[in-house]
mmCIF file of C-alpha atoms in Angstrom:
data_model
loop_
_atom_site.group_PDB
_atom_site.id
_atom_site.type_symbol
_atom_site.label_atom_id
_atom_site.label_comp_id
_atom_site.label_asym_id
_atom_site.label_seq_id
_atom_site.Cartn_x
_atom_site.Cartn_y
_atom_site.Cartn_z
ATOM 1 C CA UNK M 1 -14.000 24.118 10.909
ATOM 2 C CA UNK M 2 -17.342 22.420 9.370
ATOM 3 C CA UNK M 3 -18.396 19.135 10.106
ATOM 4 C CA UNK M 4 -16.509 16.841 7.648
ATOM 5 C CA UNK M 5 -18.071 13.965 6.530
ATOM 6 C CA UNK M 6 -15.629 11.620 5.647
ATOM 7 C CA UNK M 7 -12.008 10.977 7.041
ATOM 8 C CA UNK M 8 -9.454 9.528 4.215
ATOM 9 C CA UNK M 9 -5.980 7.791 4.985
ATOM 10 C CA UNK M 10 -3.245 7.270 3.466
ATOM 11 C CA UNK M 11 -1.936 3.322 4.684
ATOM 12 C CA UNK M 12 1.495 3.313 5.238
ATOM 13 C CA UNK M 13 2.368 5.131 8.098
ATOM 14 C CA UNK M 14 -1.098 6.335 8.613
ATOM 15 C CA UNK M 15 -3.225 3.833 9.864
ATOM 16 C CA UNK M 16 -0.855 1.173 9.660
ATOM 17 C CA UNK M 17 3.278 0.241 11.036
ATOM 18 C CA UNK M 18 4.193 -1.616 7.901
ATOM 19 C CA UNK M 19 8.241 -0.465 8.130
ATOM 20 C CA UNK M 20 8.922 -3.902 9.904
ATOM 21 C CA UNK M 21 7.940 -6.033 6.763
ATOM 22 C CA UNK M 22 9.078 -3.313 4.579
ATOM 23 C CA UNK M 23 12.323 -2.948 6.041
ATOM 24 C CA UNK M 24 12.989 -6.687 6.816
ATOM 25 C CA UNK M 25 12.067 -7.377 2.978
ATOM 26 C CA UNK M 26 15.150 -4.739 2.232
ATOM 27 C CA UNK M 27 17.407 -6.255 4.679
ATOM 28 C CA UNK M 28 16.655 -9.776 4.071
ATOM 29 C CA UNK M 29 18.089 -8.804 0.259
ATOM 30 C CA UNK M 30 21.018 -7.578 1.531
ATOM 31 C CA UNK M 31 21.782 -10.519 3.494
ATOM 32 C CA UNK M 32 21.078 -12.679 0.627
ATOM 33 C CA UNK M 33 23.636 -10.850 -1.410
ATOM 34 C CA UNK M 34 26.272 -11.351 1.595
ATOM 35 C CA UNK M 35 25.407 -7.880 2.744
ATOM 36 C CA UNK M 36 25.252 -6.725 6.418
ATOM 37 C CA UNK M 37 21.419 -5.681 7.213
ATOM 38 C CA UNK M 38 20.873 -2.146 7.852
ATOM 39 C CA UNK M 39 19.718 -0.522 11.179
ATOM 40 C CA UNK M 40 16.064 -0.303 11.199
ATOM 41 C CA UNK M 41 16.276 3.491 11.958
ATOM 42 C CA UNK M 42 17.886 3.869 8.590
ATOM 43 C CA UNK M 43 15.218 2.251 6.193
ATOM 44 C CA UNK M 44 12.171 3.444 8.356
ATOM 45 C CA UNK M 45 12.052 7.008 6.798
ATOM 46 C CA UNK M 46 12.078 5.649 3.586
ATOM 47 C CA UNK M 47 9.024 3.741 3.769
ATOM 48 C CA UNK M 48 6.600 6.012 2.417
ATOM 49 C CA UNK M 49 8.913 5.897 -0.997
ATOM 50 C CA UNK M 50 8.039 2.276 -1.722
ATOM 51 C CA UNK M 51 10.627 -0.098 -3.715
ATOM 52 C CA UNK M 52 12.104 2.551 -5.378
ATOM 53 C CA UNK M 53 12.843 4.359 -2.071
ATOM 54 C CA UNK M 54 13.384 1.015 -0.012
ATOM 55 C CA UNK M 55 16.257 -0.379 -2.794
ATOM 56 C CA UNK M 56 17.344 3.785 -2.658
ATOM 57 C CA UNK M 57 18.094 3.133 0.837
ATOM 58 C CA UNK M 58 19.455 -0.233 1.294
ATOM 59 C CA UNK M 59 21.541 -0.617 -2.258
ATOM 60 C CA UNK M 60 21.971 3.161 -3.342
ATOM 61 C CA UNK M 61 20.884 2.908 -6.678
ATOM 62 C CA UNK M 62 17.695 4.813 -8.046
ATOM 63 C CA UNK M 63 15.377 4.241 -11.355
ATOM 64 C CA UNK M 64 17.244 4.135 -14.422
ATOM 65 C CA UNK M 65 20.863 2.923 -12.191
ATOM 66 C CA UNK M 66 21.991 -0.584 -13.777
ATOM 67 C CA UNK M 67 20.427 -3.038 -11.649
ATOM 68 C CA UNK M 68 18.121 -1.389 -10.170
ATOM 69 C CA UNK M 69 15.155 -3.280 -11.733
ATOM 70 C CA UNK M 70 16.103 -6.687 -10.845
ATOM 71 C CA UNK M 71 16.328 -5.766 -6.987
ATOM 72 C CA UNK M 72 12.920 -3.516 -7.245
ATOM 73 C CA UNK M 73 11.690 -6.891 -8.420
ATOM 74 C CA UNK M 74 13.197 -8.903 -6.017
ATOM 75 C CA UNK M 75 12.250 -6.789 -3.429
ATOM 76 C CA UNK M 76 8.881 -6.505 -4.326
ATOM 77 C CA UNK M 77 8.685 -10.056 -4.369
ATOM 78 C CA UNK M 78 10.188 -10.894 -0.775
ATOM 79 C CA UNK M 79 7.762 -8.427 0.800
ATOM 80 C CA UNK M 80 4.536 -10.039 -0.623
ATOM 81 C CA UNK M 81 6.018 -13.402 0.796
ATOM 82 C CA UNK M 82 5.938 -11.465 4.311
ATOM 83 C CA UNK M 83 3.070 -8.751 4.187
ATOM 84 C CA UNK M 84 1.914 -9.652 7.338
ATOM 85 C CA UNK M 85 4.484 -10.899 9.083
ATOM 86 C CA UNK M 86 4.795 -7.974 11.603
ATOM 87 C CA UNK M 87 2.380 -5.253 10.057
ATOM 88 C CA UNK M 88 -0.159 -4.041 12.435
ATOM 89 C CA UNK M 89 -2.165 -0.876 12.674
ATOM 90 C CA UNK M 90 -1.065 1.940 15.140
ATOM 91 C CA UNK M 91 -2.065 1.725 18.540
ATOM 92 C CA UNK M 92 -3.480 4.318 18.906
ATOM 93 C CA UNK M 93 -4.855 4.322 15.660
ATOM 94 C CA UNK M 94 -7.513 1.820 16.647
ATOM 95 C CA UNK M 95 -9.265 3.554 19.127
ATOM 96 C CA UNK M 96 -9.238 7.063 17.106
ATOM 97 C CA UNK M 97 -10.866 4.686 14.185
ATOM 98 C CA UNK M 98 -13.484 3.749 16.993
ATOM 99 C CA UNK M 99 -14.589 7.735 17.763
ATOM 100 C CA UNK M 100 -14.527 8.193 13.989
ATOM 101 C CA UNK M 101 -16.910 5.334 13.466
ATOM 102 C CA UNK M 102 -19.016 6.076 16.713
ATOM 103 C CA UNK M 103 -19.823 9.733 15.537
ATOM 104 C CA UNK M 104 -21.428 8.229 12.526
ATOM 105 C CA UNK M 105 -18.265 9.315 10.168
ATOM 106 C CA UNK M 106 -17.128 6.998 7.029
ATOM 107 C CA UNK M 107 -13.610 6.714 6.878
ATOM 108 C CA UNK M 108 -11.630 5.390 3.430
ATOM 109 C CA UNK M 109 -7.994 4.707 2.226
ATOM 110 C CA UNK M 110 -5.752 6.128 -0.560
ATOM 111 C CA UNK M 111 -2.414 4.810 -1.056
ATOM 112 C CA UNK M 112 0.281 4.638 -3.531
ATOM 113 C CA UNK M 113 0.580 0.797 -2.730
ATOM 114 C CA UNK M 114 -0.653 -1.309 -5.366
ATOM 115 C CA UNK M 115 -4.037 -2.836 -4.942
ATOM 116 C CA UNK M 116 -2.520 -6.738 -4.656
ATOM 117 C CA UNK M 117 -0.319 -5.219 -1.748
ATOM 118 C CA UNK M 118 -2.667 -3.172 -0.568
ATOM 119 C CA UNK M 119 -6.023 -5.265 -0.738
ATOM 120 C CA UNK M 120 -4.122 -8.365 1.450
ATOM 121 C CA UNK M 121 -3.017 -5.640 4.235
ATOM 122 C CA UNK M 122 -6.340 -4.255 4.714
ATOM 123 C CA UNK M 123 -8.109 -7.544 4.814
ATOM 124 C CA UNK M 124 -5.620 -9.439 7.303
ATOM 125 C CA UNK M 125 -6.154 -6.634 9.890
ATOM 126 C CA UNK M 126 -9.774 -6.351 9.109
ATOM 127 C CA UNK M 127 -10.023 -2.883 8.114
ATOM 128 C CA UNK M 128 -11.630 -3.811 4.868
ATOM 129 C CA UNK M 129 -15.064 -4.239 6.693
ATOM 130 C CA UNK M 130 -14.755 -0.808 8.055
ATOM 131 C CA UNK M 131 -13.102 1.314 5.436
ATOM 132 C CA UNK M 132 -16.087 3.003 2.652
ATOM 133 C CA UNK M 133 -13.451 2.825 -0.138
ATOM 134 C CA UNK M 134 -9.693 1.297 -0.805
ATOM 135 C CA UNK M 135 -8.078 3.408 -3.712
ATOM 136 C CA UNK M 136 -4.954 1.945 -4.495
ATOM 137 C CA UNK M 137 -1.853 2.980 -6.494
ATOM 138 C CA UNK M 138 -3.301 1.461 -9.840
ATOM 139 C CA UNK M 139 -7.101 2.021 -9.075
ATOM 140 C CA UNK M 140 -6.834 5.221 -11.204
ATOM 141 C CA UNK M 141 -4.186 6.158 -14.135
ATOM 142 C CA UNK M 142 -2.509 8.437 -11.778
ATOM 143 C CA UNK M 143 -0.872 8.154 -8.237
ATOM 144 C CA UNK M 144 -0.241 10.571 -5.434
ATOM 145 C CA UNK M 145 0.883 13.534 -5.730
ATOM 146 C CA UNK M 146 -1.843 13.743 -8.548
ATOM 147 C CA UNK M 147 -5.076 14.056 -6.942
ATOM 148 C CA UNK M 148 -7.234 11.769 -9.259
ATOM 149 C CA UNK M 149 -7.037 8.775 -6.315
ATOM 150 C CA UNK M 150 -9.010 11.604 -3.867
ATOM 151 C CA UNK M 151 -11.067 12.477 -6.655
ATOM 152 C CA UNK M 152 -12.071 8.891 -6.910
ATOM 153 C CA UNK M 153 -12.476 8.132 -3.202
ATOM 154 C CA UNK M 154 -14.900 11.206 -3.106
ATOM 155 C CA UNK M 155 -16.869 9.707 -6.014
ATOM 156 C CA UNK M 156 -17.193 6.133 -4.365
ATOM 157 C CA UNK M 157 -18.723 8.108 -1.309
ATOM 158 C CA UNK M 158 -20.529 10.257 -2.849
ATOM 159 C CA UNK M 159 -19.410 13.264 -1.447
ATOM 160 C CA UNK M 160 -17.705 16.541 -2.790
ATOM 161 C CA UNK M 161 -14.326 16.399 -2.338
ATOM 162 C CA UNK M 162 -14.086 19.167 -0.421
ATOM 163 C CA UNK M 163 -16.095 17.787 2.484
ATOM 164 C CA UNK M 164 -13.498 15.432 3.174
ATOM 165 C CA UNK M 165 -10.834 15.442 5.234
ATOM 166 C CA UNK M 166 -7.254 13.207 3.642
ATOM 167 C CA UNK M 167 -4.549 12.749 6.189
ATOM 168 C CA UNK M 168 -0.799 11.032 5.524
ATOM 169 C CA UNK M 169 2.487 10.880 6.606
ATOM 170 C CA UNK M 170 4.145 12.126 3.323
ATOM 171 C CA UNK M 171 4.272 15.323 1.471
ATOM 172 C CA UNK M 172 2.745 13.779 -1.448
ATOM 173 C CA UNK M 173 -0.279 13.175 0.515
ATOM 174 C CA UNK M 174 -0.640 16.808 1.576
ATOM 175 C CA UNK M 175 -0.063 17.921 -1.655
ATOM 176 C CA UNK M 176 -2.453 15.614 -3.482
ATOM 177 C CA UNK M 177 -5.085 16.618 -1.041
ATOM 178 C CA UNK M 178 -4.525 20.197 -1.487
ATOM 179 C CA UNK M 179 -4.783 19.937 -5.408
ATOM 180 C CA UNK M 180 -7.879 17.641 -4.873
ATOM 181 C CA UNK M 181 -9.719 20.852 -2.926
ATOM 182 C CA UNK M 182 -9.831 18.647 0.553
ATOM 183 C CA UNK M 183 -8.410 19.490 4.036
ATOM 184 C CA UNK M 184 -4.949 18.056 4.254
ATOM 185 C CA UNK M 185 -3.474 16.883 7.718
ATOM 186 C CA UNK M 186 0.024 15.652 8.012
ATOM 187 C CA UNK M 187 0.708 12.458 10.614
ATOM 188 C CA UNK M 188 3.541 13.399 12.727
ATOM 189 C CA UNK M 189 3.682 9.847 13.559
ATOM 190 C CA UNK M 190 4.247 8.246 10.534
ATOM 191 C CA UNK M 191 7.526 7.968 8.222
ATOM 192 C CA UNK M 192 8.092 11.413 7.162
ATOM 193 C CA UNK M 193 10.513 10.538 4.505
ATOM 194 C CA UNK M 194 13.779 12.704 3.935
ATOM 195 C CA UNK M 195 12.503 15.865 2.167
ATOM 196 C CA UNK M 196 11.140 18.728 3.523
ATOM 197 C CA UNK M 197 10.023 18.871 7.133
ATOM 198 C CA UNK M 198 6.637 18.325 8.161
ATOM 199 C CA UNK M 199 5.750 22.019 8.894
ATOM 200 C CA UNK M 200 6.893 23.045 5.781
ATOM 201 C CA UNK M 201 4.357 20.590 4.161
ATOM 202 C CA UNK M 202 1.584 23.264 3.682
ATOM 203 C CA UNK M 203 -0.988 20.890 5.490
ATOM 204 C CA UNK M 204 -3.999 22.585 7.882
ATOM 205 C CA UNK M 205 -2.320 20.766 10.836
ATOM 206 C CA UNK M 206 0.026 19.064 11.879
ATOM 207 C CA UNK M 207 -1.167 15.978 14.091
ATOM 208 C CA UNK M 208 1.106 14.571 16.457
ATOM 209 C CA UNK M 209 -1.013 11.725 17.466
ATOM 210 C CA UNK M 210 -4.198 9.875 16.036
ATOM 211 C CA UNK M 211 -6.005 11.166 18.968
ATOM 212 C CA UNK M 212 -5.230 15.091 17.934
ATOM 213 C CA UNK M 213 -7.368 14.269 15.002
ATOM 214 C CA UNK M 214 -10.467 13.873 17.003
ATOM 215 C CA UNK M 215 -9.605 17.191 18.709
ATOM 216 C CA UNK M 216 -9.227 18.684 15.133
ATOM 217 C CA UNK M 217 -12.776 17.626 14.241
ATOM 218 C CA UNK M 218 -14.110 18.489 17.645
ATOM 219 C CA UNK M 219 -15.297 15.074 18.080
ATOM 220 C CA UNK M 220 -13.250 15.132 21.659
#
């Protein structure tokens, strides 16, 4: 392929293992409301969904159920109280960040999380000083699967969209960066969701590791 010139990520499942705090914010509502928590297995492919797939999982109601709100808001709440509690990036996510940075390529973030999630993540594990750009879910009027947040990462860089590169772990991500004219990759190592399996994603590749990115730029 060409030389890309940027690399964007989505967060969740991407660059970073936030499931724990997700998950634990889920299960630590259950136990509050005399519930038995759920196995972490169970709530981990739901990550990429946010509250409404989190409260999906662990209650088993969905937007517009009665009751729903309060325990999106509740759960919302209990996981800013523990953003950080046990959310780290990947492994091997740090030293494929390293090669990216070393061959002189910006890197950036788009996620669906809101920006006061969001912004606290990135700066407790210091990836705001090395990302080019943090697009959030409310940075733009639209979310992913729309493909405005790409748009506007490629704007903030200064680069046609269609020199970058977006990888995520969701099929909203592939099919965001698809509309948004970019080279989609799909993280085998991230959450996955329930839906459609990842080959069936339409992505340019499958990655099954952060290093097979490197290998897919022919930076390794």
């Amino acid at each position: 392929m060409a030389r890309a010139a940027a690399v964007l990520f989505d967060l969740d499942g991407t660059l970073v293992d936030s499931a724990p705090d997700l998950a634990g914010a889920a299960n630590d509502l259950r136990v509050a409301r005399g519930l038995e928590p759920l196995p972490y297995e169970r709530l981990r492919p739901m990550v990429g969904t946010g509250a409404r797939g989190m409260v999906g999982a662990a209650f088993g109601l969905a937007p517009g159920d009665e009751g729903f709100e309060p325990l999106r808001d509740a759960f919302l709440a209990r996981y800013a109280e523990r953003l950080l509690q046990a959310t780290r990036v990947f492994a091997a996510v740090e030293p494929m960040l390293v090669s990216l940075e070393s061959a002189g390529l910006r890197w950036g973030i788009v996620t669906n999380k809101a920006m006061r999630y969001a912004e606290p993540v990135v700066r407790g594990l210091a990836l705001d000083v090395r990302a080019a750009a943090l697009i959030a879910g409310d940075t733009t009027p639209f979310s992913k699967p729309h493909p405005e947040p790409l748009f506007e990462a490629a704007r903030r860089l200064r680069l046609a969209p269609g020199d970058c590169v977006y990888v995520g772990d969701d099929h909203r991500d592939i099919v965001a960066g698809r509309a948004a004219g970019m080279h989609t990759l799909a993280a085998a190592w991230g959450y996955l969701g329930r839906g459609e399996p990842i080959d069936a994603w339409g992505a340019d590749a499958v990655l099954e590791n952060p290093a097979a990115l490197l290998n897919w730029l022919e930076l390794a």
